[in-house]
mmCIF file with all atom_site columns, C-alpha atoms in Angstrom:
data_model
loop_
_atom_site.group_PDB
_atom_site.id
_atom_site.type_symbol
_atom_site.label_atom_id
_atom_site.label_alt_id
_atom_site.label_comp_id
_atom_site.label_asym_id
_atom_site.label_entity_id
_atom_site.label_seq_id
_atom_site.pdbx_PDB_ins_code
_atom_site.Cartn_x
_atom_site.Cartn_y
_atom_site.Cartn_z
_atom_site.occupancy
_atom_site.B_iso_or_equiv
_atom_site.pdbx_formal_charge
_atom_site.auth_seq_id
_atom_site.auth_comp_id
_atom_site.auth_asym_id
_atom_site.auth_atom_id
_atom_site.pdbx_PDB_model_num
ATOM 1   C CA . MET F 1 1   ? -201.138 1.046  -18.422 1.00 0.00 ? 1   MET F CA 1
ATOM 2   C CA . LYS F 1 2   ? -200.145 2.894  -21.573 1.00 0.00 ? 2   LYS F CA 1
ATOM 3   C CA . ARG F 1 3   ? -201.347 6.493  -21.330 1.00 0.00 ? 3   ARG F CA 1
ATOM 4   C CA . ALA F 1 4   ? -201.022 9.399  -23.791 1.00 0.00 ? 4   ALA F CA 1
ATOM 5   C CA . VAL F 1 5   ? -201.976 13.064 -24.094 1.00 0.00 ? 5   VAL F CA 1
ATOM 6   C CA . VAL F 1 6   ? -203.170 14.377 -27.463 1.00 0.00 ? 6   VAL F CA 1
ATOM 7   C CA . VAL F 1 7   ? -202.798 18.079 -28.261 1.00 0.00 ? 7   VAL F CA 1
ATOM 8   C CA . PHE F 1 8   ? -206.287 18.456 -29.677 1.00 0.00 ? 8   PHE F CA 1
ATOM 9   C CA . SER F 1 9   ? -207.731 21.301 -31.738 1.00 0.00 ? 9   SER F CA 1
ATOM 10  C CA . GLY F 1 10  ? -210.648 19.452 -33.316 1.00 0.00 ? 10  GLY F CA 1
ATOM 11  C CA . GLY F 1 11  ? -209.134 19.812 -36.793 1.00 0.00 ? 11  GLY F CA 1
ATOM 12  C CA . GLN F 1 12  ? -208.426 17.070 -39.316 1.00 0.00 ? 12  GLN F CA 1
ATOM 13  C CA . ASP F 1 13  ? -204.876 16.356 -38.185 1.00 0.00 ? 13  ASP F CA 1
ATOM 14  C CA . SER F 1 14  ? -205.348 16.256 -34.412 1.00 0.00 ? 14  SER F CA 1
ATOM 15  C CA . THR F 1 15  ? -208.575 14.273 -34.768 1.00 0.00 ? 15  THR F CA 1
ATOM 16  C CA . THR F 1 16  ? -206.814 11.686 -36.897 1.00 0.00 ? 16  THR F CA 1
ATOM 17  C CA . CYS F 1 17  ? -204.078 11.515 -34.256 1.00 0.00 ? 17  CYS F CA 1
ATOM 18  C CA . LEU F 1 18  ? -206.694 11.015 -31.542 1.00 0.00 ? 18  LEU F CA 1
ATOM 19  C CA . ILE F 1 19  ? -208.368 8.219  -33.507 1.00 0.00 ? 19  ILE F CA 1
ATOM 20  C CA . GLN F 1 20  ? -205.065 6.404  -33.866 1.00 0.00 ? 20  GLN F CA 1
ATOM 21  C CA . ALA F 1 21  ? -204.051 7.012  -30.246 1.00 0.00 ? 21  ALA F CA 1
ATOM 22  C CA . LEU F 1 22  ? -207.294 5.481  -29.019 1.00 0.00 ? 22  LEU F CA 1
ATOM 23  C CA . ALA F 1 23  ? -206.371 2.308  -30.891 1.00 0.00 ? 23  ALA F CA 1
ATOM 24  C CA . GLN F 1 24  ? -202.809 2.249  -29.558 1.00 0.00 ? 24  GLN F CA 1
ATOM 25  C CA . TYR F 1 25  ? -203.107 3.364  -25.922 1.00 0.00 ? 25  TYR F CA 1
ATOM 26  C CA . ASP F 1 26  ? -205.102 2.117  -22.965 1.00 0.00 ? 26  ASP F CA 1
ATOM 27  C CA . GLU F 1 27  ? -206.018 5.636  -21.881 1.00 0.00 ? 27  GLU F CA 1
ATOM 28  C CA . VAL F 1 28  ? -205.997 8.840  -23.902 1.00 0.00 ? 28  VAL F CA 1
ATOM 29  C CA . HIS F 1 29  ? -206.396 12.358 -22.548 1.00 0.00 ? 29  HIS F CA 1
ATOM 30  C CA . CYS F 1 30  ? -207.006 15.409 -24.738 1.00 0.00 ? 30  CYS F CA 1
ATOM 31  C CA . ILE F 1 31  ? -205.793 18.922 -24.056 1.00 0.00 ? 31  ILE F CA 1
ATOM 32  C CA . THR F 1 32  ? -207.156 21.916 -25.961 1.00 0.00 ? 32  THR F CA 1
ATOM 33  C CA . PHE F 1 33  ? -205.863 25.451 -25.618 1.00 0.00 ? 33  PHE F CA 1
ATOM 34  C CA . ASP F 1 34  ? -208.063 28.535 -25.453 1.00 0.00 ? 34  ASP F CA 1
ATOM 35  C CA . TYR F 1 35  ? -205.741 31.277 -26.626 1.00 0.00 ? 35  TYR F CA 1
ATOM 36  C CA . GLY F 1 36  ? -208.368 33.707 -27.885 1.00 0.00 ? 36  GLY F CA 1
ATOM 37  C CA . GLN F 1 37  ? -208.232 32.196 -31.337 1.00 0.00 ? 37  GLN F CA 1
ATOM 38  C CA . ARG F 1 38  ? -210.202 33.836 -34.091 1.00 0.00 ? 38  ARG F CA 1
ATOM 39  C CA . HIS F 1 39  ? -212.738 31.024 -34.330 1.00 0.00 ? 39  HIS F CA 1
ATOM 40  C CA . ARG F 1 40  ? -213.575 29.762 -30.876 1.00 0.00 ? 40  ARG F CA 1
ATOM 41  C CA . ALA F 1 41  ? -216.010 27.248 -32.357 1.00 0.00 ? 41  ALA F CA 1
ATOM 42  C CA . GLU F 1 42  ? -213.023 24.914 -32.666 1.00 0.00 ? 42  GLU F CA 1
ATOM 43  C CA . ILE F 1 43  ? -213.039 24.493 -28.869 1.00 0.00 ? 43  ILE F CA 1
ATOM 44  C CA . GLU F 1 44  ? -216.646 23.318 -28.964 1.00 0.00 ? 44  GLU F CA 1
ATOM 45  C CA . VAL F 1 45  ? -215.868 21.005 -31.880 1.00 0.00 ? 45  VAL F CA 1
ATOM 46  C CA . ALA F 1 46  ? -212.918 19.552 -29.968 1.00 0.00 ? 46  ALA F CA 1
ATOM 47  C CA . GLN F 1 47  ? -215.016 18.948 -26.860 1.00 0.00 ? 47  GLN F CA 1
ATOM 48  C CA . LYS F 1 48  ? -217.738 17.197 -28.848 1.00 0.00 ? 48  LYS F CA 1
ATOM 49  C CA . LEU F 1 49  ? -215.332 15.012 -30.815 1.00 0.00 ? 49  LEU F CA 1
ATOM 50  C CA . SER F 1 50  ? -213.255 13.944 -27.829 1.00 0.00 ? 50  SER F CA 1
ATOM 51  C CA . ALA F 1 51  ? -216.401 12.821 -26.012 1.00 0.00 ? 51  ALA F CA 1
ATOM 52  C CA . GLU F 1 52  ? -217.830 11.002 -29.025 1.00 0.00 ? 52  GLU F CA 1
ATOM 53  C CA . LEU F 1 53  ? -214.578 9.232  -29.836 1.00 0.00 ? 53  LEU F CA 1
ATOM 54  C CA . GLY F 1 54  ? -214.042 8.102  -26.253 1.00 0.00 ? 54  GLY F CA 1
ATOM 55  C CA . ALA F 1 55  ? -211.158 10.074 -24.778 1.00 0.00 ? 55  ALA F CA 1
ATOM 56  C CA . ARG F 1 56  ? -210.661 9.412  -21.052 1.00 0.00 ? 56  ARG F CA 1
ATOM 57  C CA . ALA F 1 57  ? -210.647 13.135 -20.234 1.00 0.00 ? 57  ALA F CA 1
ATOM 58  C CA . HIS F 1 58  ? -210.532 16.484 -22.015 1.00 0.00 ? 58  HIS F CA 1
ATOM 59  C CA . LYS F 1 59  ? -208.899 19.528 -20.466 1.00 0.00 ? 59  LYS F CA 1
ATOM 60  C CA . VAL F 1 60  ? -209.447 22.987 -21.965 1.00 0.00 ? 60  VAL F CA 1
ATOM 61  C CA . LEU F 1 61  ? -206.680 25.274 -20.744 1.00 0.00 ? 61  LEU F CA 1
ATOM 62  C CA . ASP F 1 62  ? -206.873 29.067 -20.804 1.00 0.00 ? 62  ASP F CA 1
ATOM 63  C CA . VAL F 1 63  ? -203.671 30.470 -22.296 1.00 0.00 ? 63  VAL F CA 1
ATOM 64  C CA . GLY F 1 64  ? -204.968 33.905 -23.194 1.00 0.00 ? 64  GLY F CA 1
ATOM 65  C CA . LEU F 1 65  ? -201.538 35.393 -22.596 1.00 0.00 ? 65  LEU F CA 1
ATOM 66  C CA . LEU F 1 66  ? -200.516 33.991 -25.991 1.00 0.00 ? 66  LEU F CA 1
ATOM 67  C CA . ASN F 1 67  ? -203.135 36.182 -27.639 1.00 0.00 ? 67  ASN F CA 1
ATOM 68  C CA . GLU F 1 68  ? -201.602 39.262 -26.053 1.00 0.00 ? 68  GLU F CA 1
ATOM 69  C CA . LEU F 1 69  ? -198.121 38.415 -27.333 1.00 0.00 ? 69  LEU F CA 1
ATOM 70  C CA . ALA F 1 70  ? -198.629 36.629 -30.651 1.00 0.00 ? 70  ALA F CA 1
ATOM 71  C CA . ILE F 1 71  ? -199.888 38.798 -33.494 1.00 0.00 ? 71  ILE F CA 1
ATOM 72  C CA . SER F 1 72  ? -201.431 36.698 -36.265 1.00 0.00 ? 72  SER F CA 1
ATOM 73  C CA . SER F 1 73  ? -204.496 36.622 -38.490 1.00 0.00 ? 73  SER F CA 1
ATOM 74  C CA . LEU F 1 74  ? -205.667 33.769 -36.243 1.00 0.00 ? 74  LEU F CA 1
ATOM 75  C CA . THR F 1 75  ? -205.504 35.982 -33.138 1.00 0.00 ? 75  THR F CA 1
ATOM 76  C CA . ARG F 1 76  ? -206.524 39.379 -34.541 1.00 0.00 ? 76  ARG F CA 1
ATOM 77  C CA . ASP F 1 77  ? -209.867 40.081 -36.211 1.00 0.00 ? 77  ASP F CA 1
ATOM 78  C CA . ASN F 1 78  ? -208.424 43.112 -37.988 1.00 0.00 ? 78  ASN F CA 1
ATOM 79  C CA . ILE F 1 79  ? -205.866 41.001 -39.888 1.00 0.00 ? 79  ILE F CA 1
ATOM 80  C CA . PRO F 1 80  ? -207.631 39.221 -42.767 1.00 0.00 ? 80  PRO F CA 1
ATOM 81  C CA . VAL F 1 81  ? -207.117 35.510 -43.333 1.00 0.00 ? 81  VAL F CA 1
ATOM 82  C CA . PRO F 1 82  ? -205.369 35.231 -46.712 1.00 0.00 ? 82  PRO F CA 1
ATOM 83  C CA . ASN F 1 83  ? -206.690 33.098 -49.533 1.00 0.00 ? 83  ASN F CA 1
ATOM 84  C CA . TYR F 1 84  ? -204.485 30.256 -50.720 1.00 0.00 ? 84  TYR F CA 1
ATOM 85  C CA . GLY F 1 85  ? -201.568 31.501 -52.808 1.00 0.00 ? 85  GLY F CA 1
ATOM 86  C CA . SER F 1 86  ? -202.106 35.177 -52.032 1.00 0.00 ? 86  SER F CA 1
ATOM 87  C CA . GLU F 1 87  ? -199.085 35.630 -49.752 1.00 0.00 ? 87  GLU F CA 1
ATOM 88  C CA . ALA F 1 88  ? -195.534 36.176 -50.926 1.00 0.00 ? 88  ALA F CA 1
ATOM 89  C CA . ALA F 1 89  ? -193.427 33.061 -51.379 1.00 0.00 ? 89  ALA F CA 1
ATOM 90  C CA . GLY F 1 90  ? -190.664 32.561 -48.833 1.00 0.00 ? 90  GLY F CA 1
ATOM 91  C CA . GLN F 1 91  ? -192.381 34.552 -46.110 1.00 0.00 ? 91  GLN F CA 1
ATOM 92  C CA . LEU F 1 92  ? -194.132 33.212 -43.046 1.00 0.00 ? 92  LEU F CA 1
ATOM 93  C CA . PRO F 1 93  ? -197.903 33.375 -43.604 1.00 0.00 ? 93  PRO F CA 1
ATOM 94  C CA . SER F 1 94  ? -199.963 35.728 -41.478 1.00 0.00 ? 94  SER F CA 1
ATOM 95  C CA . THR F 1 95  ? -201.668 32.656 -39.983 1.00 0.00 ? 95  THR F CA 1
ATOM 96  C CA . PHE F 1 96  ? -198.455 31.715 -38.162 1.00 0.00 ? 96  PHE F CA 1
ATOM 97  C CA . VAL F 1 97  ? -198.927 32.154 -34.394 1.00 0.00 ? 97  VAL F CA 1
ATOM 98  C CA . PRO F 1 98  ? -195.432 32.715 -32.950 1.00 0.00 ? 98  PRO F CA 1
ATOM 99  C CA . GLY F 1 99  ? -194.585 30.374 -30.102 1.00 0.00 ? 99  GLY F CA 1
ATOM 100 C CA . ARG F 1 100 ? -197.854 28.454 -30.246 1.00 0.00 ? 100 ARG F CA 1
ATOM 101 C CA . ASN F 1 101 ? -196.403 24.957 -30.467 1.00 0.00 ? 101 ASN F CA 1
ATOM 102 C CA . ILE F 1 102 ? -193.590 25.837 -28.064 1.00 0.00 ? 102 ILE F CA 1
ATOM 103 C CA . LEU F 1 103 ? -196.210 26.721 -25.458 1.00 0.00 ? 103 LEU F CA 1
ATOM 104 C CA . PHE F 1 104 ? -198.684 23.957 -26.300 1.00 0.00 ? 104 PHE F CA 1
ATOM 105 C CA . LEU F 1 105 ? -196.166 21.110 -26.231 1.00 0.00 ? 105 LEU F CA 1
ATOM 106 C CA . THR F 1 106 ? -194.585 22.385 -23.039 1.00 0.00 ? 106 THR F CA 1
ATOM 107 C CA . LEU F 1 107 ? -197.908 22.658 -21.212 1.00 0.00 ? 107 LEU F CA 1
ATOM 108 C CA . ALA F 1 108 ? -199.095 19.317 -22.582 1.00 0.00 ? 108 ALA F CA 1
ATOM 109 C CA . SER F 1 109 ? -195.896 17.791 -21.202 1.00 0.00 ? 109 SER F CA 1
ATOM 110 C CA . ILE F 1 110 ? -196.605 19.183 -17.741 1.00 0.00 ? 110 ILE F CA 1
ATOM 111 C CA . TYR F 1 111 ? -200.078 17.672 -17.925 1.00 0.00 ? 111 TYR F CA 1
ATOM 112 C CA . ALA F 1 112 ? -198.568 14.357 -19.079 1.00 0.00 ? 112 ALA F CA 1
ATOM 113 C CA . TYR F 1 113 ? -196.190 14.484 -16.110 1.00 0.00 ? 113 TYR F CA 1
ATOM 114 C CA . GLN F 1 114 ? -199.060 14.926 -13.673 1.00 0.00 ? 114 GLN F CA 1
ATOM 115 C CA . ILE F 1 115 ? -201.163 12.056 -15.033 1.00 0.00 ? 115 ILE F CA 1
ATOM 116 C CA . GLU F 1 116 ? -198.113 9.839  -15.635 1.00 0.00 ? 116 GLU F CA 1
ATOM 117 C CA . ALA F 1 117 ? -198.602 9.654  -19.400 1.00 0.00 ? 117 ALA F CA 1
ATOM 118 C CA . GLU F 1 118 ? -195.662 8.396  -21.416 1.00 0.00 ? 118 GLU F CA 1
ATOM 119 C CA . ALA F 1 119 ? -196.371 10.309 -24.623 1.00 0.00 ? 119 ALA F CA 1
ATOM 120 C CA . VAL F 1 120 ? -197.564 13.651 -25.932 1.00 0.00 ? 120 VAL F CA 1
ATOM 121 C CA . ILE F 1 121 ? -199.047 13.332 -29.410 1.00 0.00 ? 121 ILE F CA 1
ATOM 122 C CA . THR F 1 122 ? -199.270 16.237 -31.836 1.00 0.00 ? 122 THR F CA 1
ATOM 123 C CA . GLY F 1 123 ? -200.460 16.408 -35.433 1.00 0.00 ? 123 GLY F CA 1
ATOM 124 C CA . VAL F 1 124 ? -197.708 18.640 -36.781 1.00 0.00 ? 124 VAL F CA 1
ATOM 125 C CA . CYS F 1 125 ? -196.437 17.778 -40.240 1.00 0.00 ? 125 CYS F CA 1
ATOM 126 C CA . GLU F 1 126 ? -193.446 18.778 -42.339 1.00 0.00 ? 126 GLU F CA 1
ATOM 127 C CA . THR F 1 127 ? -194.569 17.209 -45.638 1.00 0.00 ? 127 THR F CA 1
ATOM 128 C CA . ASP F 1 128 ? -197.768 19.108 -46.486 1.00 0.00 ? 128 ASP F CA 1
ATOM 129 C CA . PHE F 1 129 ? -197.825 22.194 -44.285 1.00 0.00 ? 129 PHE F CA 1
ATOM 130 C CA . SER F 1 130 ? -198.003 25.978 -44.344 1.00 0.00 ? 130 SER F CA 1
ATOM 131 C CA . GLY F 1 131 ? -194.335 26.676 -43.686 1.00 0.00 ? 131 GLY F CA 1
ATOM 132 C CA . TYR F 1 132 ? -194.625 27.096 -39.923 1.00 0.00 ? 132 TYR F CA 1
ATOM 133 C CA . PRO F 1 133 ? -191.182 26.652 -38.302 1.00 0.00 ? 133 PRO F CA 1
ATOM 134 C CA . ASP F 1 134 ? -192.691 25.061 -35.175 1.00 0.00 ? 134 ASP F CA 1
ATOM 135 C CA . CYS F 1 135 ? -194.095 22.164 -37.216 1.00 0.00 ? 135 CYS F CA 1
ATOM 136 C CA . ARG F 1 136 ? -190.656 20.881 -38.248 1.00 0.00 ? 136 ARG F CA 1
ATOM 137 C CA . ASP F 1 137 ? -189.243 17.590 -37.037 1.00 0.00 ? 137 ASP F CA 1
ATOM 138 C CA . GLU F 1 138 ? -186.034 19.309 -35.968 1.00 0.00 ? 138 GLU F CA 1
ATOM 139 C CA . PHE F 1 139 ? -187.948 21.662 -33.686 1.00 0.00 ? 139 PHE F CA 1
ATOM 140 C CA . VAL F 1 140 ? -190.092 18.928 -32.120 1.00 0.00 ? 140 VAL F CA 1
ATOM 141 C CA . LYS F 1 141 ? -187.086 16.757 -31.336 1.00 0.00 ? 141 LYS F CA 1
ATOM 142 C CA . ALA F 1 142 ? -185.144 19.663 -29.841 1.00 0.00 ? 142 ALA F CA 1
ATOM 143 C CA . LEU F 1 143 ? -188.038 20.731 -27.620 1.00 0.00 ? 143 LEU F CA 1
ATOM 144 C CA . ASN F 1 144 ? -188.685 17.127 -26.603 1.00 0.00 ? 144 ASN F CA 1
ATOM 145 C CA . GLN F 1 145 ? -185.123 16.813 -25.358 1.00 0.00 ? 145 GLN F CA 1
ATOM 146 C CA . ALA F 1 146 ? -185.330 20.091 -23.451 1.00 0.00 ? 146 ALA F CA 1
ATOM 147 C CA . VAL F 1 147 ? -188.667 19.241 -21.834 1.00 0.00 ? 147 VAL F CA 1
ATOM 148 C CA . SER F 1 148 ? -187.526 15.782 -20.760 1.00 0.00 ? 148 SER F CA 1
ATOM 149 C CA . LEU F 1 149 ? -184.418 17.305 -19.194 1.00 0.00 ? 149 LEU F CA 1
ATOM 150 C CA . GLY F 1 150 ? -186.460 19.962 -17.430 1.00 0.00 ? 150 GLY F CA 1
ATOM 151 C CA . LEU F 1 151 ? -188.965 17.475 -16.039 1.00 0.00 ? 151 LEU F CA 1
ATOM 152 C CA . ALA F 1 152 ? -186.337 14.861 -15.204 1.00 0.00 ? 152 ALA F CA 1
ATOM 153 C CA . ARG F 1 153 ? -188.620 12.328 -16.831 1.00 0.00 ? 153 ARG F CA 1
ATOM 154 C CA . ASP F 1 154 ? -188.816 10.919 -20.330 1.00 0.00 ? 154 ASP F CA 1
ATOM 155 C CA . VAL F 1 155 ? -191.913 12.301 -22.027 1.00 0.00 ? 155 VAL F CA 1
ATOM 156 C CA . ARG F 1 156 ? -191.995 11.121 -25.615 1.00 0.00 ? 156 ARG F CA 1
ATOM 157 C CA . PHE F 1 157 ? -193.300 13.491 -28.295 1.00 0.00 ? 157 PHE F CA 1
ATOM 158 C CA . GLU F 1 158 ? -195.039 11.514 -31.027 1.00 0.00 ? 158 GLU F CA 1
ATOM 159 C CA . THR F 1 159 ? -195.686 13.051 -34.453 1.00 0.00 ? 159 THR F CA 1
ATOM 160 C CA . PRO F 1 160 ? -197.526 10.359 -36.441 1.00 0.00 ? 160 PRO F CA 1
ATOM 161 C CA . LEU F 1 161 ? -198.262 12.710 -39.340 1.00 0.00 ? 161 LEU F CA 1
ATOM 162 C CA . MET F 1 162 ? -194.800 14.256 -39.632 1.00 0.00 ? 162 MET F CA 1
ATOM 163 C CA . TRP F 1 163 ? -193.825 12.524 -42.885 1.00 0.00 ? 163 TRP F CA 1
ATOM 164 C CA . LEU F 1 164 ? -197.319 11.950 -44.291 1.00 0.00 ? 164 LEU F CA 1
ATOM 165 C CA . ASN F 1 165 ? -198.838 14.086 -47.014 1.00 0.00 ? 165 ASN F CA 1
ATOM 166 C CA . LYS F 1 166 ? -202.468 15.117 -46.733 1.00 0.00 ? 166 LYS F CA 1
ATOM 167 C CA . ALA F 1 167 ? -203.663 12.264 -48.926 1.00 0.00 ? 167 ALA F CA 1
ATOM 168 C CA . GLU F 1 168 ? -201.963 9.806  -46.581 1.00 0.00 ? 168 GLU F CA 1
ATOM 169 C CA . THR F 1 169 ? -203.501 11.560 -43.582 1.00 0.00 ? 169 THR F CA 1
ATOM 170 C CA . TRP F 1 170 ? -206.933 10.959 -45.111 1.00 0.00 ? 170 TRP F CA 1
ATOM 171 C CA . ALA F 1 171 ? -205.911 7.350  -45.691 1.00 0.00 ? 171 ALA F CA 1
ATOM 172 C CA . LEU F 1 172 ? -204.976 7.043  -42.005 1.00 0.00 ? 172 LEU F CA 1
ATOM 173 C CA . ALA F 1 173 ? -208.450 8.181  -40.953 1.00 0.00 ? 173 ALA F CA 1
ATOM 174 C CA . ASP F 1 174 ? -209.915 5.705  -43.439 1.00 0.00 ? 174 ASP F CA 1
ATOM 175 C CA . TYR F 1 175 ? -207.693 2.912  -42.106 1.00 0.00 ? 175 TYR F CA 1
ATOM 176 C CA . TYR F 1 176 ? -209.476 3.294  -38.765 1.00 0.00 ? 176 TYR F CA 1
ATOM 177 C CA . GLY F 1 177 ? -212.903 3.591  -40.427 1.00 0.00 ? 177 GLY F CA 1
ATOM 178 C CA . GLN F 1 178 ? -213.331 7.260  -39.558 1.00 0.00 ? 178 GLN F CA 1
ATOM 179 C CA . LEU F 1 179 ? -212.831 9.143  -42.833 1.00 0.00 ? 179 LEU F CA 1
ATOM 180 C CA . GLU F 1 180 ? -216.404 10.418 -43.065 1.00 0.00 ? 180 GLU F CA 1
ATOM 181 C CA . ARG F 1 181 ? -216.413 11.564 -39.446 1.00 0.00 ? 181 ARG F CA 1
ATOM 182 C CA . VAL F 1 182 ? -213.166 13.454 -39.961 1.00 0.00 ? 182 VAL F CA 1
ATOM 183 C CA . ARG F 1 183 ? -214.497 15.020 -43.154 1.00 0.00 ? 183 ARG F CA 1
ATOM 184 C CA . ARG F 1 184 ? -217.868 15.970 -41.679 1.00 0.00 ? 184 ARG F CA 1
ATOM 185 C CA . ASP F 1 185 ? -217.187 16.880 -38.052 1.00 0.00 ? 185 ASP F CA 1
ATOM 186 C CA . THR F 1 186 ? -213.727 18.457 -37.840 1.00 0.00 ? 186 THR F CA 1
ATOM 187 C CA . LEU F 1 187 ? -212.903 22.155 -38.140 1.00 0.00 ? 187 LEU F CA 1
ATOM 188 C CA . THR F 1 188 ? -209.701 22.875 -40.052 1.00 0.00 ? 188 THR F CA 1
ATOM 189 C CA . CYS F 1 189 ? -210.741 25.996 -41.972 1.00 0.00 ? 189 CYS F CA 1
ATOM 190 C CA . TYR F 1 190 ? -209.005 29.263 -41.067 1.00 0.00 ? 190 TYR F CA 1
ATOM 191 C CA . ASN F 1 191 ? -212.358 30.996 -41.649 1.00 0.00 ? 191 ASN F CA 1
ATOM 192 C CA . GLY F 1 192 ? -214.075 28.821 -39.043 1.00 0.00 ? 192 GLY F CA 1
ATOM 193 C CA . ILE F 1 193 ? -216.312 26.707 -41.293 1.00 0.00 ? 193 ILE F CA 1
ATOM 194 C CA . GLN F 1 194 ? -216.736 23.116 -40.149 1.00 0.00 ? 194 GLN F CA 1
ATOM 195 C CA . GLY F 1 195 ? -216.431 20.167 -42.527 1.00 0.00 ? 195 GLY F CA 1
ATOM 196 C CA . ASP F 1 196 ? -215.166 20.963 -46.017 1.00 0.00 ? 196 ASP F CA 1
ATOM 197 C CA . GLY F 1 197 ? -214.640 24.599 -45.006 1.00 0.00 ? 197 GLY F CA 1
ATOM 198 C CA . CYS F 1 198 ? -214.526 27.771 -47.060 1.00 0.00 ? 198 CYS F CA 1
ATOM 199 C CA . GLY F 1 199 ? -212.476 26.295 -49.898 1.00 0.00 ? 199 GLY F CA 1
ATOM 200 C CA . GLU F 1 200 ? -210.402 29.466 -50.154 1.00 0.00 ? 200 GLU F CA 1
ATOM 201 C CA . CYS F 1 201 ? -207.834 29.485 -47.332 1.00 0.00 ? 201 CYS F CA 1
ATOM 202 C CA . ALA F 1 202 ? -204.571 27.537 -47.292 1.00 0.00 ? 202 ALA F CA 1
ATOM 203 C CA . ALA F 1 203 ? -205.861 25.012 -44.750 1.00 0.00 ? 203 ALA F CA 1
ATOM 204 C CA . CYS F 1 204 ? -208.887 24.200 -46.895 1.00 0.00 ? 204 CYS F CA 1
ATOM 205 C CA . HIS F 1 205 ? -206.744 23.935 -50.023 1.00 0.00 ? 205 HIS F CA 1
ATOM 206 C CA . LEU F 1 206 ? -204.379 21.404 -48.450 1.00 0.00 ? 206 LEU F CA 1
ATOM 207 C CA . ARG F 1 207 ? -207.254 19.428 -47.014 1.00 0.00 ? 207 ARG F CA 1
ATOM 208 C CA . ALA F 1 208 ? -209.326 19.323 -50.231 1.00 0.00 ? 208 ALA F CA 1
ATOM 209 C CA . ASN F 1 209 ? -206.347 18.576 -52.454 1.00 0.00 ? 209 ASN F CA 1
ATOM 210 C CA . GLY F 1 210 ? -205.289 15.706 -50.216 1.00 0.00 ? 210 GLY F CA 1
ATOM 211 C CA . LEU F 1 211 ? -208.781 14.233 -50.212 1.00 0.00 ? 211 LEU F CA 1
ATOM 212 C CA . ALA F 1 212 ? -208.990 14.447 -54.003 1.00 0.00 ? 212 ALA F CA 1
ATOM 213 C CA . VAL F 1 213 ? -205.661 12.662 -54.399 1.00 0.00 ? 213 VAL F CA 1
ATOM 214 C CA . TYR F 1 214 ? -206.742 9.923  -51.992 1.00 0.00 ? 214 TYR F CA 1
ATOM 215 C CA . GLN F 1 215 ? -210.099 9.453  -53.707 1.00 0.00 ? 215 GLN F CA 1
ATOM 216 C CA . GLN F 1 216 ? -208.358 9.099  -57.084 1.00 0.00 ? 216 GLN F CA 1
ATOM 217 C CA . ASP F 1 217 ? -205.943 6.411  -55.894 1.00 0.00 ? 217 ASP F CA 1
ATOM 218 C CA . ARG F 1 218 ? -207.091 4.881  -52.636 1.00 0.00 ? 218 ARG F CA 1
ATOM 219 C CA . ALA F 1 219 ? -205.094 1.677  -53.025 1.00 0.00 ? 219 ALA F CA 1
ATOM 220 C CA . GLY F 1 220 ? -201.847 3.429  -53.910 1.00 0.00 ? 220 GLY F CA 1
ATOM 221 C CA . VAL F 1 221 ? -202.088 6.030  -51.173 1.00 0.00 ? 221 VAL F CA 1
ATOM 222 C CA . MET F 1 222 ? -203.059 3.425  -48.573 1.00 0.00 ? 222 MET F CA 1
ATOM 223 C CA . ALA F 1 223 ? -200.065 1.296  -49.574 1.00 0.00 ? 223 ALA F CA 1
ATOM 224 C CA . SER F 1 224 ? -197.789 4.317  -49.206 1.00 0.00 ? 224 SER F CA 1
ATOM 225 C CA . LEU F 1 225 ? -199.273 5.094  -45.785 1.00 0.00 ? 225 LEU F CA 1
ATOM 226 C CA . LYS F 1 226 ? -198.717 1.535  -44.563 1.00 0.00 ? 226 LYS F CA 1
ATOM 227 C CA . GLN F 1 227 ? -195.140 1.555  -45.775 1.00 0.00 ? 227 GLN F CA 1
ATOM 228 C CA . LYS F 1 228 ? -194.377 4.822  -44.008 1.00 0.00 ? 228 LYS F CA 1
ATOM 229 C CA . SER F 1 229 ? -196.285 4.057  -40.806 1.00 0.00 ? 229 SER F CA 1
ATOM 230 C CA . GLY F 1 230 ? -195.644 0.344  -40.393 1.00 0.00 ? 230 GLY F CA 1
ATOM 231 C CA . LEU F 1 231 ? -199.368 -0.426 -40.363 1.00 0.00 ? 231 LEU F CA 1
ATOM 232 C CA . GLN F 1 232 ? -200.558 -3.866 -41.444 1.00 0.00 ? 232 GLN F CA 1
#
């Protein structure tokens, strides 16, 4: 039996990864991390979506220690979430949570080990992203090697969105007939607004811009997605 674990936040990217994983694996488990994030509604959104989409199981893991260590506008109410374009170029945005993906992928791998899953799937992306160093392909591959060595078992990290832009990510949801669900039911906004979000933060800007590009050229973007992803 092919089994996978999806690192699942209930946002656009991880939901699209879950949708694809459900089509590719016999059994899919979701793992969501409660790290005292600014908008805890995302945990409820993730629980609802995983159940509706048909995940085999959904584990919510308390990792509150991250909140104590990682200072970010996503972990501290007194640090405002910046609007798109308001932060200095070349600097890490205040929404970067140091060590988040290091911790999440490591813990997801331990869970995968216990349930004998062959893959851990994460929606990180290096093409359209906010400059987070722990979303880079180089980082994911390095951590994957270290984790597999430490567990003495091959656990494969899959990053299906790594080389897709946001328009192509929308196309991927549409390929599986779930574009409207992803648009309506996911929570990507840094200000905690479900669906199309606040329209002001960086996450909303990337999401809305990608959707606009896809809507303007569905055929072209879908063709690009299929070429990159090997979809038929």
